[in-house]
XYZ file of C-alpha atoms in Angstrom:
441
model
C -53.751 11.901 5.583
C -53.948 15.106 3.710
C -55.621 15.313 0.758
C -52.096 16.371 -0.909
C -50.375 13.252 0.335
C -52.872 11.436 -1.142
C -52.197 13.144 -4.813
C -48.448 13.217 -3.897
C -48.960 9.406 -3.531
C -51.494 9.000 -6.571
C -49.017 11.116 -8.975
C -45.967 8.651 -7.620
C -48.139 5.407 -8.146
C -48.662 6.515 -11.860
C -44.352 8.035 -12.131
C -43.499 4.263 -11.343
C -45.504 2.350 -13.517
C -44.874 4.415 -16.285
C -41.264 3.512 -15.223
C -42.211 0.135 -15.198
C -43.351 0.160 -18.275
C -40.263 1.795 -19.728
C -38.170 -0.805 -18.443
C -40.703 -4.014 -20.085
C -40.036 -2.396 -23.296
C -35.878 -0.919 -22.679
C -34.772 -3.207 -19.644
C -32.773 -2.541 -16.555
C -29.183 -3.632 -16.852
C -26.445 -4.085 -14.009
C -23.013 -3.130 -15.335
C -19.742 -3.975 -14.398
C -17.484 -1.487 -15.255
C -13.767 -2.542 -16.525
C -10.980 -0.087 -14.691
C -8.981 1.126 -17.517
C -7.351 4.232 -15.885
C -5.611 2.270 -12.821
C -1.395 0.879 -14.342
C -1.456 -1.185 -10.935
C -4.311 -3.507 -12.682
C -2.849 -3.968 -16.093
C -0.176 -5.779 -17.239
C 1.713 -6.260 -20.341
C 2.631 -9.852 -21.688
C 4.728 -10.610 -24.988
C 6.388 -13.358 -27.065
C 9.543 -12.130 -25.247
C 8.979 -14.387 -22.183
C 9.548 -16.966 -25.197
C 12.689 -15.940 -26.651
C 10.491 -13.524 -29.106
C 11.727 -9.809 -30.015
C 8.119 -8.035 -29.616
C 7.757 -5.270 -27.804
C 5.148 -3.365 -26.397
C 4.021 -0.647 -24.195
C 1.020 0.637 -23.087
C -0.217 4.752 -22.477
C -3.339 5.487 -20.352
C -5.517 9.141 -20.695
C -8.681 10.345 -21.097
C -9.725 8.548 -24.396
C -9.093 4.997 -22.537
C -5.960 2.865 -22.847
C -3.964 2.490 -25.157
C -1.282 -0.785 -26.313
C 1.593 -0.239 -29.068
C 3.182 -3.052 -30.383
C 6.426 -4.087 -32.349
C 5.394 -7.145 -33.546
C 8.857 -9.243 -34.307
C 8.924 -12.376 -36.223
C 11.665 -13.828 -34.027
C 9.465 -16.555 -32.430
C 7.278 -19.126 -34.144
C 3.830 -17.508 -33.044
C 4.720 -13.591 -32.721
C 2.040 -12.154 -30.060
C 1.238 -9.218 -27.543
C -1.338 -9.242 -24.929
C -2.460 -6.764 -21.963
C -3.912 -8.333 -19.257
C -6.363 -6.447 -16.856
C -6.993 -7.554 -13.377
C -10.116 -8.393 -11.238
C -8.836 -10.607 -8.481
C -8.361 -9.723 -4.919
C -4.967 -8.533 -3.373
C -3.229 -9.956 -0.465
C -1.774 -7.814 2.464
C 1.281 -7.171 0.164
C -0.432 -5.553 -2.626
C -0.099 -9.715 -4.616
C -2.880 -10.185 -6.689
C -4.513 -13.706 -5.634
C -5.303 -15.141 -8.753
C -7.463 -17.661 -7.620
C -10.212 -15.135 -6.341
C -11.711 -13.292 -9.304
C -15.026 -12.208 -9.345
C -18.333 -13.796 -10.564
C -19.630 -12.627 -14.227
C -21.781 -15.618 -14.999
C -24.935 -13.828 -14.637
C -23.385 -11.338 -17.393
C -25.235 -11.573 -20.791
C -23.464 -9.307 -22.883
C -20.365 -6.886 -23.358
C -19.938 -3.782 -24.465
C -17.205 -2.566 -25.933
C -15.538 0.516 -27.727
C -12.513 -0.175 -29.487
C -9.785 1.062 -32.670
C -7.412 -0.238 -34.098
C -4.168 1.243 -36.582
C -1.375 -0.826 -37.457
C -1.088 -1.779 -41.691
C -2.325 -5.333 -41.111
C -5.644 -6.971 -40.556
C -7.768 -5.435 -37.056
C -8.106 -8.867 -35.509
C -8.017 -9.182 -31.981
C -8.198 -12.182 -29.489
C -10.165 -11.599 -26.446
C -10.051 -14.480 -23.169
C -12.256 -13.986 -20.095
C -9.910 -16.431 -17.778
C -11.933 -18.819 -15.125
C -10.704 -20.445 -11.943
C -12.206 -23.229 -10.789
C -10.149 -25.619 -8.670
C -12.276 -27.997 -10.358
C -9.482 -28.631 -13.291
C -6.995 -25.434 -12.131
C -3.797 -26.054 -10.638
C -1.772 -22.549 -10.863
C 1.101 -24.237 -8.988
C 1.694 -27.112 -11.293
C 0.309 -25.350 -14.617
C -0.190 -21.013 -15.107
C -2.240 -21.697 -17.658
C -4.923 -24.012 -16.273
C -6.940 -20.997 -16.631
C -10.121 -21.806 -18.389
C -9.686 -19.949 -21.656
C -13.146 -18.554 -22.959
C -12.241 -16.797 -26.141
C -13.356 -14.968 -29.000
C -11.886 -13.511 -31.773
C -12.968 -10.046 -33.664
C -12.336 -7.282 -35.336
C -11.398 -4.653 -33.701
C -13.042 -1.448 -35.527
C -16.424 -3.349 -35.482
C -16.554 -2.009 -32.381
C -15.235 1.479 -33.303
C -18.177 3.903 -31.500
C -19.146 0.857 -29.075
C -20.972 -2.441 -29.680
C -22.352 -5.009 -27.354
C -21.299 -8.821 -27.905
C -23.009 -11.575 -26.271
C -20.894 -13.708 -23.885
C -22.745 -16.670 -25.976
C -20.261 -16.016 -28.482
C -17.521 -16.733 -26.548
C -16.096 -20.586 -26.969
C -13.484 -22.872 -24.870
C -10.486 -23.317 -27.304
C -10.480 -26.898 -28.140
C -6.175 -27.028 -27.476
C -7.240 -26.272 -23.925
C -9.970 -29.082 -23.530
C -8.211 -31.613 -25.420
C -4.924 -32.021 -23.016
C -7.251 -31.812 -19.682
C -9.699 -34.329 -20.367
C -12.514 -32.595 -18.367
C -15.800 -33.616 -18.261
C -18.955 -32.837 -20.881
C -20.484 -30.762 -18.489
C -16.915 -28.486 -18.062
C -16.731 -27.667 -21.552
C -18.630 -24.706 -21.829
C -18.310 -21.279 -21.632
C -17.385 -20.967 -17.500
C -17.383 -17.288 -15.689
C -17.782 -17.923 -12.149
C -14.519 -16.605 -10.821
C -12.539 -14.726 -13.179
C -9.186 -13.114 -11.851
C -8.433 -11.468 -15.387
C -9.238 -10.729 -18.546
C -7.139 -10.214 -21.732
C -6.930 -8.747 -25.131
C -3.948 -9.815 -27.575
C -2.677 -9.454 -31.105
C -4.676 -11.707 -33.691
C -3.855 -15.556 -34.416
C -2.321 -14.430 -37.583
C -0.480 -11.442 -37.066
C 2.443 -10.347 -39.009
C 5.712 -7.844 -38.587
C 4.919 -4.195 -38.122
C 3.383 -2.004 -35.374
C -0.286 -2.290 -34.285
C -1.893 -0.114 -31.712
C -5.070 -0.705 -29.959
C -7.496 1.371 -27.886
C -9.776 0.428 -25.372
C -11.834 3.148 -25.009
C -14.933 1.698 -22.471
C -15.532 -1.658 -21.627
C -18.052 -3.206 -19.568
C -20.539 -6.074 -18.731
C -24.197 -6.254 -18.257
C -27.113 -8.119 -18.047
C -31.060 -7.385 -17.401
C -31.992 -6.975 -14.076
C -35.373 -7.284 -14.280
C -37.926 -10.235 -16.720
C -40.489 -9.087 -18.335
C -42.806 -11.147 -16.443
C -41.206 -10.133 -13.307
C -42.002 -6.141 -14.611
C -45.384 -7.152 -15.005
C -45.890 -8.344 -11.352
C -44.899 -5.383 -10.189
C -47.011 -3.449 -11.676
C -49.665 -5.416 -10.472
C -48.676 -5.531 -7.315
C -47.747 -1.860 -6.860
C -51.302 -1.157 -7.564
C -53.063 -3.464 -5.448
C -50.571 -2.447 -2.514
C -51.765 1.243 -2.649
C -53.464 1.221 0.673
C -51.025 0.097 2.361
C -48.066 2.573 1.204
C -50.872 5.164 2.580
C -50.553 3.566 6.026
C -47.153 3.323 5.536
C -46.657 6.839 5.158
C -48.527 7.568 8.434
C -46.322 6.209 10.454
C -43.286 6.841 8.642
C -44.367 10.563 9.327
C -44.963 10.126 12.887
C -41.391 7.811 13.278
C -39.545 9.783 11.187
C -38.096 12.420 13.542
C -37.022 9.836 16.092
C -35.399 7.715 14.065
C -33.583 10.405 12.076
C -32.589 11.769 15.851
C -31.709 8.172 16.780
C -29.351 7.918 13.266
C -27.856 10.867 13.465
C -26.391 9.803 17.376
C -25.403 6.539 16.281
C -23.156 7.929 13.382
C -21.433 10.391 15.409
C -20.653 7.544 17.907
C -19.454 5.448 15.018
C -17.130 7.928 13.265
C -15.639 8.682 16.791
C -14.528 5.194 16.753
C -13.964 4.778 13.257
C -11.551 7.608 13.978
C -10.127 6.334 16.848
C -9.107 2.804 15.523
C -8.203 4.768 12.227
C -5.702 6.843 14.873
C -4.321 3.273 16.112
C -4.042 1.425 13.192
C -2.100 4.684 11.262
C 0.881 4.860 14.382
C 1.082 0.646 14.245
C 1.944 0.852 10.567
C 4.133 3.708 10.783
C 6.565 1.851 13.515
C 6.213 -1.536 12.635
C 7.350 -3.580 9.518
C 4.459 -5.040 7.685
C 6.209 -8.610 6.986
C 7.534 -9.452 10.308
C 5.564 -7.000 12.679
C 8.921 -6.366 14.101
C 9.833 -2.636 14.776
C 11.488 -0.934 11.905
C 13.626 1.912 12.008
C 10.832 4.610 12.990
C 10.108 2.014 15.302
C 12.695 1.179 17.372
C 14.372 5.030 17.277
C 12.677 5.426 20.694
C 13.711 2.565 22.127
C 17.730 3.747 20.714
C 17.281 7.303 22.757
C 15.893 5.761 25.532
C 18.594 3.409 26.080
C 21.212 6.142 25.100
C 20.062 8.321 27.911
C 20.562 5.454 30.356
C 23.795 4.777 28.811
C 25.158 8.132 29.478
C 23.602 9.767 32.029
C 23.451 6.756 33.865
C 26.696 4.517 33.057
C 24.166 1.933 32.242
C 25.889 -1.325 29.939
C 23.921 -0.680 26.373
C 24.815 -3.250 23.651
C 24.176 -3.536 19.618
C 23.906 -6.684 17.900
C 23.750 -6.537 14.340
C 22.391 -9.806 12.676
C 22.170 -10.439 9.106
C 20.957 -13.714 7.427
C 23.861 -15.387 5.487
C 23.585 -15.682 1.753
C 20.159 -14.944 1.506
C 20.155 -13.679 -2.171
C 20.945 -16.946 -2.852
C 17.737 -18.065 -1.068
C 15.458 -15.775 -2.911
C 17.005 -16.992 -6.263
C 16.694 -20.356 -5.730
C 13.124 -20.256 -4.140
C 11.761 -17.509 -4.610
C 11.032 -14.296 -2.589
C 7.737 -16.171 -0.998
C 9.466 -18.646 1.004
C 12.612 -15.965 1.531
C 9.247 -13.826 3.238
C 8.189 -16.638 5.120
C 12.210 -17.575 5.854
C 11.967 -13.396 7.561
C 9.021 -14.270 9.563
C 10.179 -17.018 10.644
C 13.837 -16.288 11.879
C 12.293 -13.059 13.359
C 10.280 -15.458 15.348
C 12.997 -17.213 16.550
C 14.917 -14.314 18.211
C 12.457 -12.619 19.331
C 11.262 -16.025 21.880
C 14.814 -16.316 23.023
C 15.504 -12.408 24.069
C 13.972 -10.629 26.872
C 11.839 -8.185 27.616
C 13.809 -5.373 27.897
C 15.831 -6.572 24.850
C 14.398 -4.636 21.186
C 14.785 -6.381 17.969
C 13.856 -4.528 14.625
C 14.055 -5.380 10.940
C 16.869 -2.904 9.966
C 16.312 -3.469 6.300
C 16.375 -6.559 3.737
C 17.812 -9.355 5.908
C 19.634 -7.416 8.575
C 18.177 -7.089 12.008
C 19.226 -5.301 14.951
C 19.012 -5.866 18.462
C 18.838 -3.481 21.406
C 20.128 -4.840 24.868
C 20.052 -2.495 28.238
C 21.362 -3.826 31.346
C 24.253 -5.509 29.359
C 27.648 -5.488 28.985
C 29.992 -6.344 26.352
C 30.579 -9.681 27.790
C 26.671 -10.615 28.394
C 25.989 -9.350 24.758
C 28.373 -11.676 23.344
C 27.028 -14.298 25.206
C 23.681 -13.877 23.888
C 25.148 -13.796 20.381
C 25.957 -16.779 20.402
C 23.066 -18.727 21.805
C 20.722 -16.760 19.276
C 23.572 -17.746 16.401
C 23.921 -21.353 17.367
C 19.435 -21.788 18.202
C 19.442 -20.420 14.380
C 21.691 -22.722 12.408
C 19.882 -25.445 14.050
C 16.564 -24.859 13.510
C 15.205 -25.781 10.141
C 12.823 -23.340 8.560
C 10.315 -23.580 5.548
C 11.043 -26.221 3.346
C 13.957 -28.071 5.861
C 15.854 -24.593 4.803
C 18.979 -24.618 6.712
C 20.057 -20.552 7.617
C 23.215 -19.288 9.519
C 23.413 -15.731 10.358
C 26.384 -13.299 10.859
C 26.470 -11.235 14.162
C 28.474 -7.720 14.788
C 28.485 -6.676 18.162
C 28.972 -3.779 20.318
C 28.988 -1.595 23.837
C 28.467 1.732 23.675
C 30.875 3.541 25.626
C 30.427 6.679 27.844
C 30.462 9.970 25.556
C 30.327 8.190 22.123
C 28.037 9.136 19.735
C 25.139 6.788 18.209
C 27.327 6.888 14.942
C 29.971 5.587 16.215
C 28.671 3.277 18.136
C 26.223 1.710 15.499
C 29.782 1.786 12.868
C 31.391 -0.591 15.442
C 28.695 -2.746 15.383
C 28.221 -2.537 11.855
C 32.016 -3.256 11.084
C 32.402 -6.134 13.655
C 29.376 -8.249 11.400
C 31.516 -7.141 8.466
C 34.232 -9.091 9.825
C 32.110 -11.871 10.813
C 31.357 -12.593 6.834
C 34.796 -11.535 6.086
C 36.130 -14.284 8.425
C 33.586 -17.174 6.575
C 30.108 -15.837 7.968
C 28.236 -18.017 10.729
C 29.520 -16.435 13.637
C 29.916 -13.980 16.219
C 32.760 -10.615 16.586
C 33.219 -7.942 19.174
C 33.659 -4.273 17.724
C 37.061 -2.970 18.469
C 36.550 0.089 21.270
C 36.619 3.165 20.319
């Protein structure tokens, strides 16, 4: 080794245990940074979802974010909270509540904050917990575990830090749960959100409060741990000189070697990028069914035939009887799973040839070559009857509506989809669960 590696390595010895040294005395924090600048994270909760009259809204730019509320006196305990979320998102963009992320090594939090508004600055802050331990979203939202604190806000006008020590389980929340000694306490192991809101004594007028950085930390590093290294660092000189021997003499071949293996991996990266982009621009992310982009080649494929070749080409338009009424009564998660699943169902009773798309909401269409007016109808009602008697999530019982249609020689796709589209208009017209043949052209 040189005698300039060796100084290079002496000089770098001394650089990291004066580092060292830094950090005994200053520490070395990990920080989790709260997003304030994303609207698709936050979310704004008032009394109104009680019959209250407060209103709020919330303004996001480069000084942080930003909450304005009307605080009404309409409901027995006037309030205004914005939530902020950490949990993971489904496929769908839904936030899954019960997978937060884990802040119970976090020691402290910093915050800068103002407030305006003509009544007192106090503020309620609640770092929510799941733990299927004692939370049941389904059968209670707020089985949360609440760990709360309660502040004024322009303390922390310029930024403070607050210990997560000071934070407390409500004792309203314990008291109705029953939990355990040992489930009491202060409990950040999986938090999906975390929320500011007006104080518990608030009063009529407007209040407006800033969050202009927020974040969590804690010490990376003991002291004692600090010392070790330095320790160790020094009596581990000899070999980091060996070390950088042969790092010198491996170096080029493994930089070589790197270099090849991250070409080869963006070239697939790329590829499956390639893939992935055309599935999602022809398919329909609930059902994987075609949608319209999707099944447009299938529609002048089968046209061509149908012209040029006097090919039969039928339409069957199929729409999901009162399927509002679904959603409102349970909800658009089992109406989803209601799609899937009647999707499903056609699509094992068609053939090959035949091309079924989600045409939008609950209408579907279905593409048949090789069949005439006659066959089409046929098939109608086979898929109509297999549908009303199949029971779907829940022992749901669904009907569907069917329109269909032959496209005949030298008509145009408008007219030919308008046929189709009329004749399942006078299917529901005529009491819905059933099948009609367009009138020809």
């Amino acid at each position: 080794m040189q005698p300039k590696s060796v100084i290079i390595i002496l000089l770098s010895l001394i650089s990291l245990t004066f580092i060292a040294l830094l950090a005994f005395h200053q520490g070395v924090y990990k920080k989790h940074v709260v997003n304030l600048n994303d609207p698709a994270l936050i979310e704004i909760v008032t009394d109104a979802s009680q019959g209250g009259k407060t209103r709020a809204e919330m303004r996001i730019d480069k000084q942080g974010l930003h909450l304005t509320c009307q605080i009404k006196a309409q409901y027995q305990w006037p309030f205004c909270e914005i939530q902020i979320k950490f949990s993971a998102r489904d496929a769908n963009g839904r936030f899954l509540l019960d997978q937060g992320i884990d802040l119970s090594n976090y020691t402290q939090l910093y915050m800068d904050l103002a407030f305006q508004g003509e009544q007192a600055d106090r503020v309620r802050l609640y770092i929510r917990n799941f733990n299927p331990l004692y939370s049941n979203l389904e059968k209670d939202e707020n089985s949360f575990k609440l760990n709360e604190v309660e502040f004024s806000a322009n303390e922390f006008n310029g930024g403070m830090l607050l210990p997560i020590k000071d934070f407390n389980v409500p004792s309203w929340w314990l008291h109705p749960r029953k939990l355990p000694i040992k489930q009491h306490g202060v409990e950040l192991t999986n938090v999906p959100l975390i929320s500011f809101a007006s104080g518990s004594e608030v009063e009529e007028g407007e209040i407006t409060l800033s969050i202009k950085q927020m974040y969590f930390r804690y010490n990376l590093i003991s002291q004692q741990n600090i010392l070790f290294f330095i320790i160790a660092l020094w009596l581990s000189a000899a070999f980091i000189t060996l070390f950088m021997m042969l790092k010198n003499y491996r170096l080029r071949l493994y930089a070589s070697n790197k270099v090849q293996k991250k070409q080869k991996q963006i070239l697939k990266t790329l590829k499956l990028e390639k893939s992935e982009m055309e599935q999602l621009a022809h398919r329909d992310p609930l059902t994987g069914l075609h949608n319209r982009a999707g099944i447009s080649k299938y529609l002048i494929e089968y046209e061509d035939k149908a012209q040029k070749k006097g090919a039969a080409f039928s339409l069957i338009f199929i729409d999901i009887d009162f399927f509002k009424t679904i959603n409102d009564q349970y909800g658009h998660n089992v109406g989803d799973d209601i799609l899937v699943a009647f999707s499903l169902c056609i699509e094992r009773n068609i053939r090959e040839q035949d091309k079924l798309a989600r045409w939008g909401g609950e209408e579907f269409i279905l593409l048949s070559i090789n069949t005439d007016i006659t066959e089409a109808q046929y098939l109608a009602e086979k898929l109509r009857n297999l549908i009303a008697k199949q029971s779907f999530i829940k022992k749901i019982k669904v009907t569907a509506s069917l329109g269909v249609a032959q496209m005949e020689i030298g008509e145009t796709t408008d007219s030919f989809f308008e046929r189709a589209d009329n004749a399942l208009y006078q299917a529901k017209s005529n009491g819905r669960n059933q099948v009609c043949v367009a009138i020809k052209p």
